Amino acid sequence: MRWNVTTPETGPAPSEPGIESPTESPDQAAAAAAPAAPAPAAPAPAAPAPAPAPAAPSAVPFAPAAGRRRGEPRTYDFRRPTKLSREHVRVLQIAQEAFARQATTILTTFLRAGARLELVGIEQFSYDDYVVTLPNPVFISTFSLEPMAGKGMLAYPLDIAMAIVDHMLGGSGRADQPSRPMTAMETTITNHLLDRLLDEFATSFATITEIQPALLGHEYNPQLAQAAAGSDTVMVASYTMSVGSREGEATLVLPFSSFAQALNNAASPQLSETALAKRRRATEALTARLNLVPVDVSVRFAPLTVSSADLLSLAVGDVLLLRHPPDAPLEVTTNDVTFAYAIASNHRRRLAAAIVPTPYAAAKDTA
């Protein structure tokens, strides 16, 4: 009788979703009756949970791919092969890091605020490819590289340049800065700081070559800063620059052609005595072999100029006047280069040329 009474009370349980009615045994019915109470709370985790599940697998395939890639693809122009070797980059990195440290000290001292310049990397660009990476407007300073040819260029965001002026005038630099060219007074204040930075730049590069940079001017449109020809190869050092709460990217540009020889000299390792002796022996062997190379030598009269019409009208029996002075020696040449003078002679019934002093030396001795 007891089980007959409880069965109607648990009857509504089968109407709940996901719960079957107990029909096999009383023990199973009691077990089914227990979870009937929390049944109203069951739909909460069951309804929305499967919805975001498909989104998770869509992001998974990209993660391993990103891990396998070494970097973003870069365009390589075979007309402009890479000229900046690893040895060059290593030498430049030492100099640029030294400049960044000294520049950080100067900026902090001049601005009396937190400032930092930190090297990010050194890359090779054509000048045109570099210019298109700059925003417009941007603060650009060009400077000479005496005694080297070419110009250098320092570029950083215009708002940081204006904030630097604000700091040097006693301001906080946190206010919104104007996006316009600097006034004459602002330019003079900025030049004072840039002159100090260029002095430290010369000191940092003293291990590579001696230079005396001098500030040339400022520009705000990258297309108007003619620091190099469009196809010239330039070395671009990228920095992270921060002044107070402002951060941006600064770049220092140098012409590769001006520094190529100095970089090669700085990058070449110091040779040991054994290596130097080996090089000397190789030089001597090369010189000895060059002395045995056969060379075509010609003894000729002074060249004659003939018009095309006269040359085409030549026929058998025609006479060309050589106009060679009777007392002038003949030229001894090789590969069209005159290196001696001679007069016609004979040696054991063979035509020969006797070497004589050059006409200039003979004239000088006579005088």
mmCIF file of C-alpha atoms in Angstrom:
data_model
loop_
_atom_site.group_PDB
_atom_site.id
_atom_site.type_symbol
_atom_site.label_atom_id
_atom_site.label_comp_id
_atom_site.label_asym_id
_atom_site.label_seq_id
_atom_site.Cartn_x
_atom_site.Cartn_y
_atom_site.Cartn_z
ATOM 1 C CA MET A 1 0.000 0.000 0.000
ATOM 2 C CA ARG A 2 2.869 2.418 0.717
ATOM 3 C CA TRP A 3 4.354 2.202 -2.731
ATOM 4 C CA ASN A 4 0.955 2.612 -4.316
ATOM 5 C CA VAL A 5 0.536 5.952 -2.488
ATOM 6 C CA THR A 6 3.915 7.446 -3.362
ATOM 7 C CA THR A 7 3.686 6.602 -7.037
ATOM 8 C CA PRO A 8 1.106 9.354 -7.803
ATOM 9 C CA GLU A 9 3.273 11.912 -5.922
ATOM 10 C CA THR A 10 6.246 11.157 -8.106
ATOM 11 C CA GLY A 11 4.139 10.912 -11.195
ATOM 12 C CA PRO A 12 4.900 14.439 -12.452
ATOM 13 C CA ALA A 13 8.609 13.618 -12.515
ATOM 14 C CA PRO A 14 8.498 12.019 -15.990
ATOM 15 C CA SER A 15 7.131 15.271 -17.392
ATOM 16 C CA GLU A 16 10.438 16.995 -16.459
ATOM 17 C CA PRO A 17 12.937 17.071 -19.321
ATOM 18 C CA GLY A 18 15.706 14.484 -19.164
ATOM 19 C CA ILE A 19 14.094 12.351 -16.345
ATOM 20 C CA GLU A 20 12.444 8.985 -16.958
ATOM 21 C CA SER A 21 9.711 7.542 -14.730
ATOM 22 C CA PRO A 22 10.661 4.629 -12.399
ATOM 23 C CA THR A 23 8.944 1.471 -13.619
ATOM 24 C CA GLU A 24 11.346 -1.376 -12.842
ATOM 25 C CA SER A 25 11.772 -1.376 -9.032
ATOM 26 C CA PRO A 26 10.928 0.690 -5.951
ATOM 27 C CA ASP A 27 14.641 1.340 -5.331
ATOM 28 C CA GLN A 28 15.040 2.815 -8.778
ATOM 29 C CA ALA A 29 11.901 4.909 -8.265
ATOM 30 C CA ALA A 30 13.297 6.379 -5.053
ATOM 31 C CA ALA A 31 16.565 7.161 -6.780
ATOM 32 C CA ALA A 32 14.701 8.912 -9.575
ATOM 33 C CA ALA A 33 12.612 10.896 -7.114
ATOM 34 C CA ALA A 34 15.663 12.446 -5.454
ATOM 35 C CA PRO A 35 16.902 14.492 -8.463
ATOM 36 C CA ALA A 36 13.377 15.666 -9.179
ATOM 37 C CA ALA A 37 13.768 18.574 -6.736
ATOM 38 C CA PRO A 38 16.692 20.431 -8.423
ATOM 39 C CA ALA A 39 15.208 19.830 -11.867
ATOM 40 C CA PRO A 40 14.147 23.498 -12.384
ATOM 41 C CA ALA A 41 17.811 24.592 -12.074
ATOM 42 C CA ALA A 42 19.001 22.091 -14.678
ATOM 43 C CA PRO A 43 18.025 24.090 -17.815
ATOM 44 C CA ALA A 44 20.337 26.997 -16.852
ATOM 45 C CA PRO A 45 23.678 25.282 -17.692
ATOM 46 C CA ALA A 46 22.138 23.186 -20.473
ATOM 47 C CA ALA A 47 20.606 25.935 -22.659
ATOM 48 C CA PRO A 48 23.375 28.462 -23.618
ATOM 49 C CA ALA A 49 26.472 26.336 -22.918
ATOM 50 C CA PRO A 50 26.740 24.587 -26.321
ATOM 51 C CA ALA A 51 26.340 27.869 -28.274
ATOM 52 C CA PRO A 52 29.954 29.267 -27.966
ATOM 53 C CA ALA A 53 31.522 25.820 -28.386
ATOM 54 C CA PRO A 54 31.980 26.085 -32.201
ATOM 55 C CA ALA A 55 33.866 29.402 -31.833
ATOM 56 C CA ALA A 56 36.727 27.863 -29.829
ATOM 57 C CA PRO A 57 37.948 25.412 -32.492
ATOM 58 C CA SER A 58 38.001 28.166 -35.119
ATOM 59 C CA ALA A 59 40.835 29.966 -33.266
ATOM 60 C CA VAL A 60 42.878 26.865 -32.563
ATOM 61 C CA PRO A 61 44.291 26.242 -36.056
ATOM 62 C CA PHE A 62 45.881 29.710 -36.157
ATOM 63 C CA ALA A 63 47.845 29.326 -32.943
ATOM 64 C CA PRO A 64 50.235 26.580 -34.109
ATOM 65 C CA ALA A 65 50.706 28.343 -37.424
ATOM 66 C CA ALA A 66 51.774 31.520 -35.673
ATOM 67 C CA GLY A 67 54.172 29.551 -33.512
ATOM 68 C CA ARG A 68 55.857 27.944 -36.504
ATOM 69 C CA ARG A 69 56.453 31.238 -38.349
ATOM 70 C CA ARG A 70 59.743 32.989 -37.743
ATOM 71 C CA GLY A 71 58.480 36.380 -38.806
ATOM 72 C CA GLU A 72 56.385 38.316 -41.200
ATOM 73 C CA PRO A 73 57.330 37.947 -44.897
ATOM 74 C CA ARG A 74 59.425 40.747 -46.290
ATOM 75 C CA THR A 75 59.808 41.918 -49.859
ATOM 76 C CA TYR A 76 63.240 41.313 -51.403
ATOM 77 C CA ASP A 77 64.219 43.409 -54.415
ATOM 78 C CA PHE A 78 66.863 41.594 -56.469
ATOM 79 C CA ARG A 79 67.761 44.893 -58.131
ATOM 80 C CA ARG A 80 68.841 46.166 -54.712
ATOM 81 C CA PRO A 81 70.689 43.310 -53.014
ATOM 82 C CA THR A 82 71.383 43.348 -49.303
ATOM 83 C CA LYS A 83 74.510 45.322 -48.545
ATOM 84 C CA LEU A 84 74.309 45.446 -44.761
ATOM 85 C CA SER A 85 75.967 42.278 -43.457
ATOM 86 C CA ARG A 86 75.708 40.830 -39.962
ATOM 87 C CA GLU A 87 79.163 42.156 -39.148
ATOM 88 C CA HIS A 88 78.073 45.640 -40.177
ATOM 89 C CA VAL A 89 74.931 45.396 -38.045
ATOM 90 C CA ARG A 90 76.962 44.239 -35.046
ATOM 91 C CA VAL A 91 79.334 47.200 -35.322
ATOM 92 C CA LEU A 92 76.462 49.636 -35.832
ATOM 93 C CA GLN A 93 74.510 48.168 -32.930
ATOM 94 C CA ILE A 94 77.337 48.872 -30.500
ATOM 95 C CA ALA A 95 77.590 52.488 -31.662
ATOM 96 C CA GLN A 96 73.816 53.049 -31.770
ATOM 97 C CA GLU A 97 73.283 51.597 -28.291
ATOM 98 C CA ALA A 98 76.001 53.880 -26.931
ATOM 99 C CA PHE A 99 74.264 56.833 -28.578
ATOM 100 C CA ALA A 100 70.898 55.773 -27.099
ATOM 101 C CA ARG A 101 72.353 55.673 -23.581
ATOM 102 C CA GLN A 102 73.958 59.104 -23.887
ATOM 103 C CA ALA A 103 70.845 60.563 -25.514
ATOM 104 C CA THR A 104 68.722 59.283 -22.635
ATOM 105 C CA THR A 105 70.990 61.080 -20.164
ATOM 106 C CA ILE A 106 70.906 64.328 -22.151
ATOM 107 C CA LEU A 107 67.121 64.271 -22.589
ATOM 108 C CA THR A 108 66.562 63.620 -18.894
ATOM 109 C CA THR A 109 68.962 66.431 -17.923
ATOM 110 C CA PHE A 110 67.609 69.009 -20.362
ATOM 111 C CA LEU A 111 63.919 68.266 -19.847
ATOM 112 C CA ARG A 112 64.066 67.564 -16.097
ATOM 113 C CA ALA A 113 61.563 64.780 -16.708
ATOM 114 C CA GLY A 114 61.540 61.069 -17.400
ATOM 115 C CA ALA A 115 62.893 60.409 -20.903
ATOM 116 C CA ARG A 116 64.230 57.328 -22.639
ATOM 117 C CA LEU A 117 65.720 56.355 -26.004
ATOM 118 C CA GLU A 118 66.117 52.620 -26.571
ATOM 119 C CA LEU A 119 67.412 50.888 -29.707
ATOM 120 C CA VAL A 120 64.952 48.467 -31.355
ATOM 121 C CA GLY A 121 66.785 47.363 -34.483
ATOM 122 C CA ILE A 122 68.861 48.299 -37.539
ATOM 123 C CA GLU A 123 67.638 47.660 -41.084
ATOM 124 C CA GLN A 124 68.516 48.463 -44.674
ATOM 125 C CA PHE A 125 66.088 50.351 -46.909
ATOM 126 C CA SER A 126 66.106 52.305 -50.104
ATOM 127 C CA TYR A 127 65.425 55.929 -49.264
ATOM 128 C CA ASP A 128 62.059 55.900 -51.051
ATOM 129 C CA ASP A 129 60.937 52.796 -49.149
ATOM 130 C CA TYR A 130 61.904 54.421 -45.856
ATOM 131 C CA VAL A 131 60.137 57.723 -46.522
ATOM 132 C CA VAL A 132 56.767 56.066 -47.121
ATOM 133 C CA THR A 133 56.899 54.579 -43.589
ATOM 134 C CA LEU A 134 56.921 58.029 -41.965
ATOM 135 C CA PRO A 135 53.703 59.771 -40.899
ATOM 136 C CA ASN A 136 52.810 63.207 -42.151
ATOM 137 C CA PRO A 137 53.447 65.512 -40.365
ATOM 138 C CA VAL A 138 56.598 64.358 -38.560
ATOM 139 C CA PHE A 139 59.559 66.222 -37.099
ATOM 140 C CA ILE A 140 62.680 65.657 -39.246
ATOM 141 C CA SER A 141 66.145 67.080 -38.670
ATOM 142 C CA THR A 142 68.844 66.739 -41.332
ATOM 143 C CA PHE A 143 72.566 67.036 -40.605
ATOM 144 C CA SER A 144 75.840 66.848 -42.511
ATOM 145 C CA LEU A 145 78.460 64.148 -41.945
ATOM 146 C CA GLU A 146 81.718 65.976 -42.627
ATOM 147 C CA PRO A 147 84.213 64.902 -43.868
ATOM 148 C CA MET A 148 81.947 62.219 -45.396
ATOM 149 C CA ALA A 149 79.558 62.843 -48.239
ATOM 150 C CA GLY A 150 75.806 62.634 -47.827
ATOM 151 C CA LYS A 151 73.378 63.618 -45.098
ATOM 152 C CA GLY A 152 71.962 62.014 -41.981
ATOM 153 C CA MET A 153 68.400 62.332 -40.753
ATOM 154 C CA LEU A 154 66.725 62.078 -37.346
ATOM 155 C CA ALA A 155 62.922 61.750 -37.321
ATOM 156 C CA TYR A 156 60.456 61.423 -34.425
ATOM 157 C CA PRO A 157 56.779 62.304 -33.810
ATOM 158 C CA LEU A 158 55.844 65.975 -33.960
ATOM 159 C CA ASP A 159 53.881 65.870 -30.688
ATOM 160 C CA ILE A 160 57.003 64.625 -28.868
ATOM 161 C CA ALA A 161 59.044 67.441 -30.443
ATOM 162 C CA MET A 162 56.493 69.986 -29.205
ATOM 163 C CA ALA A 163 56.383 68.347 -25.783
ATOM 164 C CA ILE A 164 60.185 68.649 -25.570
ATOM 165 C CA VAL A 165 59.896 72.399 -26.167
ATOM 166 C CA ASP A 166 57.160 72.554 -23.528
ATOM 167 C CA HIS A 167 59.414 70.801 -20.995
ATOM 168 C CA MET A 168 62.392 73.052 -21.788
ATOM 169 C CA LEU A 169 60.204 76.109 -21.171
ATOM 170 C CA GLY A 170 59.162 74.778 -17.768
ATOM 171 C CA GLY A 171 55.880 73.132 -18.716
ATOM 172 C CA SER A 172 54.646 69.650 -17.881
ATOM 173 C CA GLY A 173 54.345 68.452 -21.486
ATOM 174 C CA ARG A 174 51.025 66.742 -20.734
ATOM 175 C CA ALA A 175 48.835 69.274 -22.556
ATOM 176 C CA ASP A 176 47.654 68.689 -26.115
ATOM 177 C CA GLN A 177 50.432 69.773 -28.449
ATOM 178 C CA PRO A 178 49.813 71.709 -31.692
ATOM 179 C CA SER A 179 50.310 69.950 -35.026
ATOM 180 C CA ARG A 180 52.100 72.713 -36.938
ATOM 181 C CA PRO A 181 55.632 73.772 -37.916
ATOM 182 C CA MET A 182 57.729 75.217 -35.111
ATOM 183 C CA THR A 183 58.105 78.945 -34.661
ATOM 184 C CA ALA A 184 61.517 80.603 -34.796
ATOM 185 C CA MET A 185 61.826 80.541 -30.993
ATOM 186 C CA GLU A 186 60.766 76.900 -30.753
ATOM 187 C CA THR A 187 63.264 75.996 -33.487
ATOM 188 C CA THR A 188 66.096 77.746 -31.643
ATOM 189 C CA ILE A 189 65.276 75.905 -28.413
ATOM 190 C CA THR A 190 65.132 72.560 -30.244
ATOM 191 C CA ASN A 191 68.418 73.234 -32.075
ATOM 192 C CA HIS A 192 70.198 73.674 -28.742
ATOM 193 C CA LEU A 193 69.161 70.164 -27.723
ATOM 194 C CA LEU A 194 69.869 68.624 -31.143
ATOM 195 C CA ASP A 195 73.396 70.076 -31.215
ATOM 196 C CA ARG A 196 74.152 68.222 -27.978
ATOM 197 C CA LEU A 197 72.664 65.015 -29.348
ATOM 198 C CA LEU A 198 74.802 65.285 -32.497
ATOM 199 C CA ASP A 199 77.917 65.740 -30.368
ATOM 200 C CA GLU A 200 77.117 62.488 -28.565
ATOM 201 C CA PHE A 201 76.370 60.851 -31.904
ATOM 202 C CA ALA A 202 79.865 61.727 -33.146
ATOM 203 C CA THR A 203 81.415 60.400 -29.933
ATOM 204 C CA SER A 204 79.497 57.109 -30.190
ATOM 205 C CA PHE A 205 80.614 56.598 -33.813
ATOM 206 C CA ALA A 206 84.272 57.392 -33.089
ATOM 207 C CA THR A 207 85.015 53.647 -32.984
ATOM 208 C CA ILE A 208 83.817 53.391 -36.620
ATOM 209 C CA THR A 209 84.999 56.673 -38.140
ATOM 210 C CA GLU A 210 85.643 60.284 -37.236
ATOM 211 C CA ILE A 211 82.753 62.545 -38.198
ATOM 212 C CA GLN A 212 81.714 66.104 -37.376
ATOM 213 C CA PRO A 213 77.937 66.278 -37.808
ATOM 214 C CA ALA A 214 76.348 69.693 -38.152
ATOM 215 C CA LEU A 215 72.650 70.504 -38.094
ATOM 216 C CA LEU A 216 71.317 71.617 -41.506
ATOM 217 C CA GLY A 217 67.603 72.195 -41.043
ATOM 218 C CA HIS A 218 64.152 70.834 -40.229
ATOM 219 C CA GLU A 219 61.269 69.510 -42.257
ATOM 220 C CA TYR A 220 57.749 68.316 -41.435
ATOM 221 C CA ASN A 221 56.710 66.624 -44.668
ATOM 222 C CA PRO A 222 58.725 63.429 -45.343
ATOM 223 C CA GLN A 223 58.440 63.922 -49.109
ATOM 224 C CA LEU A 224 60.239 67.263 -48.848
ATOM 225 C CA ALA A 225 63.189 66.042 -46.767
ATOM 226 C CA GLN A 226 65.665 65.367 -49.576
ATOM 227 C CA ALA A 227 68.349 63.663 -47.514
ATOM 228 C CA ALA A 228 69.284 61.173 -50.279
ATOM 229 C CA ALA A 229 68.334 60.014 -53.746
ATOM 230 C CA GLY A 230 65.295 57.741 -53.932
ATOM 231 C CA SER A 231 67.284 54.637 -54.923
ATOM 232 C CA ASP A 232 70.151 55.165 -52.451
ATOM 233 C CA THR A 233 70.624 52.526 -49.778
ATOM 234 C CA VAL A 234 70.257 53.877 -46.243
ATOM 235 C CA MET A 235 70.783 52.340 -42.805
ATOM 236 C CA VAL A 236 67.799 52.946 -40.537
ATOM 237 C CA ALA A 237 68.152 52.572 -36.767
ATOM 238 C CA SER A 238 64.761 52.402 -35.018
ATOM 239 C CA TYR A 239 64.343 53.582 -31.428
ATOM 240 C CA THR A 240 61.584 53.610 -28.860
ATOM 241 C CA MET A 241 61.384 57.208 -27.643
ATOM 242 C CA SER A 242 59.484 58.371 -24.579
ATOM 243 C CA VAL A 243 59.249 61.816 -23.020
ATOM 244 C CA GLY A 244 57.117 61.929 -19.901
ATOM 245 C CA SER A 245 53.899 60.085 -20.683
ATOM 246 C CA ARG A 246 54.349 60.311 -24.469
ATOM 247 C CA GLU A 247 55.839 57.461 -26.463
ATOM 248 C CA GLY A 248 56.681 57.056 -30.130
ATOM 249 C CA GLU A 249 59.185 55.710 -32.629
ATOM 250 C CA ALA A 250 62.324 57.614 -33.606
ATOM 251 C CA THR A 251 64.548 56.722 -36.553
ATOM 252 C CA LEU A 252 68.144 57.679 -37.330
ATOM 253 C CA VAL A 253 69.042 57.397 -41.027
ATOM 254 C CA LEU A 254 72.586 57.217 -42.426
ATOM 255 C CA PRO A 255 73.754 56.718 -46.048
ATOM 256 C CA PHE A 256 75.330 53.300 -46.544
ATOM 257 C CA SER A 257 77.712 54.407 -49.290
ATOM 258 C CA SER A 258 79.368 56.945 -46.984
ATOM 259 C CA PHE A 259 79.962 54.428 -44.190
ATOM 260 C CA ALA A 260 80.660 51.286 -46.279
ATOM 261 C CA GLN A 261 84.457 51.424 -46.132
ATOM 262 C CA ALA A 262 84.522 52.469 -42.479
ATOM 263 C CA LEU A 263 82.168 49.601 -41.573
ATOM 264 C CA ASN A 264 84.337 47.107 -43.442
ATOM 265 C CA ASN A 265 87.413 48.297 -41.569
ATOM 266 C CA ALA A 266 85.648 48.189 -38.206
ATOM 267 C CA ALA A 267 84.088 44.768 -38.854
ATOM 268 C CA SER A 268 87.303 43.036 -39.979
ATOM 269 C CA PRO A 269 88.865 41.096 -37.094
ATOM 270 C CA GLN A 270 92.437 41.665 -35.966
ATOM 271 C CA LEU A 271 94.713 39.134 -37.650
ATOM 272 C CA SER A 272 97.361 37.146 -35.798
ATOM 273 C CA GLU A 273 101.024 37.146 -36.793
ATOM 274 C CA THR A 274 100.560 33.761 -38.480
ATOM 275 C CA ALA A 275 97.654 35.059 -40.571
ATOM 276 C CA LEU A 276 99.584 38.204 -41.504
ATOM 277 C CA ALA A 277 102.594 36.099 -42.579
ATOM 278 C CA LYS A 278 100.315 33.915 -44.697
ATOM 279 C CA ARG A 279 98.877 36.987 -46.384
ATOM 280 C CA ARG A 280 102.367 38.328 -47.110
ATOM 281 C CA ARG A 281 103.390 35.031 -48.712
ATOM 282 C CA ALA A 282 100.208 35.032 -50.808
ATOM 283 C CA THR A 283 100.933 38.602 -51.950
ATOM 284 C CA GLU A 284 104.485 37.697 -52.931
ATOM 285 C CA ALA A 285 103.316 34.618 -54.834
ATOM 286 C CA LEU A 286 100.667 36.642 -56.659
ATOM 287 C CA THR A 287 103.212 39.318 -57.602
ATOM 288 C CA ALA A 288 105.623 36.678 -58.917
ATOM 289 C CA ARG A 289 102.921 35.100 -61.060
ATOM 290 C CA LEU A 290 101.794 38.459 -62.411
ATOM 291 C CA ASN A 291 105.356 39.140 -63.593
ATOM 292 C CA LEU A 292 105.117 36.034 -65.812
ATOM 293 C CA VAL A 293 101.810 36.941 -67.486
ATOM 294 C CA PRO A 294 102.288 37.636 -71.247
ATOM 295 C CA VAL A 295 101.195 41.100 -72.378
ATOM 296 C CA ASP A 296 100.651 42.356 -75.937
ATOM 297 C CA VAL A 297 102.853 45.381 -76.625
ATOM 298 C CA SER A 298 102.632 47.663 -79.674
ATOM 299 C CA VAL A 299 105.010 50.271 -81.079
ATOM 300 C CA ARG A 300 103.050 52.762 -83.123
ATOM 301 C CA PHE A 301 103.139 56.152 -84.751
ATOM 302 C CA ALA A 302 101.054 59.011 -83.427
ATOM 303 C CA PRO A 303 97.335 58.325 -84.052
ATOM 304 C CA LEU A 304 95.777 59.817 -87.150
ATOM 305 C CA THR A 305 92.278 61.282 -87.399
ATOM 306 C CA VAL A 306 90.427 60.541 -90.656
ATOM 307 C CA SER A 307 86.877 61.460 -91.597
ATOM 308 C CA SER A 308 84.371 58.702 -92.324
ATOM 309 C CA ALA A 309 84.046 59.833 -95.966
ATOM 310 C CA ASP A 310 87.800 59.601 -96.560
ATOM 311 C CA LEU A 311 87.965 56.232 -94.835
ATOM 312 C CA LEU A 312 85.180 54.769 -96.992
ATOM 313 C CA SER A 313 86.720 56.149 -100.197
ATOM 314 C CA LEU A 314 90.129 54.541 -99.697
ATOM 315 C CA ALA A 315 91.357 52.477 -102.632
ATOM 316 C CA VAL A 316 94.467 50.555 -103.495
ATOM 317 C CA GLY A 317 97.327 52.958 -104.157
ATOM 318 C CA ASP A 318 95.989 55.827 -101.999
ATOM 319 C CA VAL A 319 98.446 57.462 -99.621
ATOM 320 C CA LEU A 320 97.662 58.492 -96.027
ATOM 321 C CA LEU A 321 99.887 61.157 -94.499
ATOM 322 C CA LEU A 322 100.803 60.040 -90.985
ATOM 323 C CA ARG A 323 101.894 63.535 -89.938
ATOM 324 C CA HIS A 324 104.284 61.964 -87.437
ATOM 325 C CA PRO A 325 107.192 64.378 -86.790
ATOM 326 C CA PRO A 326 110.463 62.900 -88.093
ATOM 327 C CA ASP A 327 112.291 63.596 -84.843
ATOM 328 C CA ALA A 328 109.466 62.338 -82.549
ATOM 329 C CA PRO A 329 109.812 58.855 -81.026
ATOM 330 C CA LEU A 330 107.217 56.143 -81.453
ATOM 331 C CA GLU A 331 104.787 55.226 -78.667
ATOM 332 C CA VAL A 332 105.104 51.908 -76.848
ATOM 333 C CA THR A 333 101.609 50.954 -75.706
ATOM 334 C CA THR A 334 99.643 48.120 -74.181
ATOM 335 C CA ASN A 335 95.857 48.103 -73.975
ATOM 336 C CA ASP A 336 95.925 51.650 -75.467
ATOM 337 C CA VAL A 337 98.049 52.913 -72.570
ATOM 338 C CA THR A 338 101.385 54.541 -73.468
ATOM 339 C CA PHE A 339 104.092 53.580 -70.989
ATOM 340 C CA ALA A 340 107.319 54.225 -72.957
ATOM 341 C CA TYR A 341 108.793 55.725 -76.135
ATOM 342 C CA ALA A 342 111.116 54.190 -78.725
ATOM 343 C CA ILE A 343 112.824 54.756 -82.090
ATOM 344 C CA ALA A 344 112.887 52.318 -84.989
ATOM 345 C CA SER A 345 116.055 50.203 -85.062
ATOM 346 C CA ASN A 346 117.248 46.696 -85.928
ATOM 347 C CA HIS A 347 118.825 43.879 -84.032
ATOM 348 C CA ARG A 348 120.608 41.071 -85.877
ATOM 349 C CA ARG A 349 118.781 41.768 -89.117
ATOM 350 C CA ARG A 350 115.413 41.989 -87.308
ATOM 351 C CA LEU A 351 113.294 45.092 -86.957
ATOM 352 C CA ALA A 352 113.444 46.374 -83.400
ATOM 353 C CA ALA A 353 112.567 49.391 -81.214
ATOM 354 C CA ALA A 354 115.106 51.040 -78.960
ATOM 355 C CA ILE A 355 113.601 52.583 -75.816
ATOM 356 C CA VAL A 356 114.444 56.261 -75.410
ATOM 357 C CA PRO A 357 113.615 58.877 -72.767
ATOM 358 C CA THR A 358 110.156 60.396 -72.917
ATOM 359 C CA PRO A 359 109.952 63.630 -74.963
ATOM 360 C CA TYR A 360 109.047 65.590 -71.822
ATOM 361 C CA ALA A 361 112.049 64.326 -69.904
ATOM 362 C CA ALA A 362 114.342 64.985 -72.871
ATOM 363 C CA ALA A 363 113.024 68.519 -73.252
ATOM 364 C CA LYS A 364 113.492 69.142 -69.522
ATOM 365 C CA ASP A 365 117.116 67.888 -69.609
ATOM 366 C CA THR A 366 117.850 70.068 -72.633
ATOM 367 C CA ALA A 367 116.466 73.105 -70.854
#
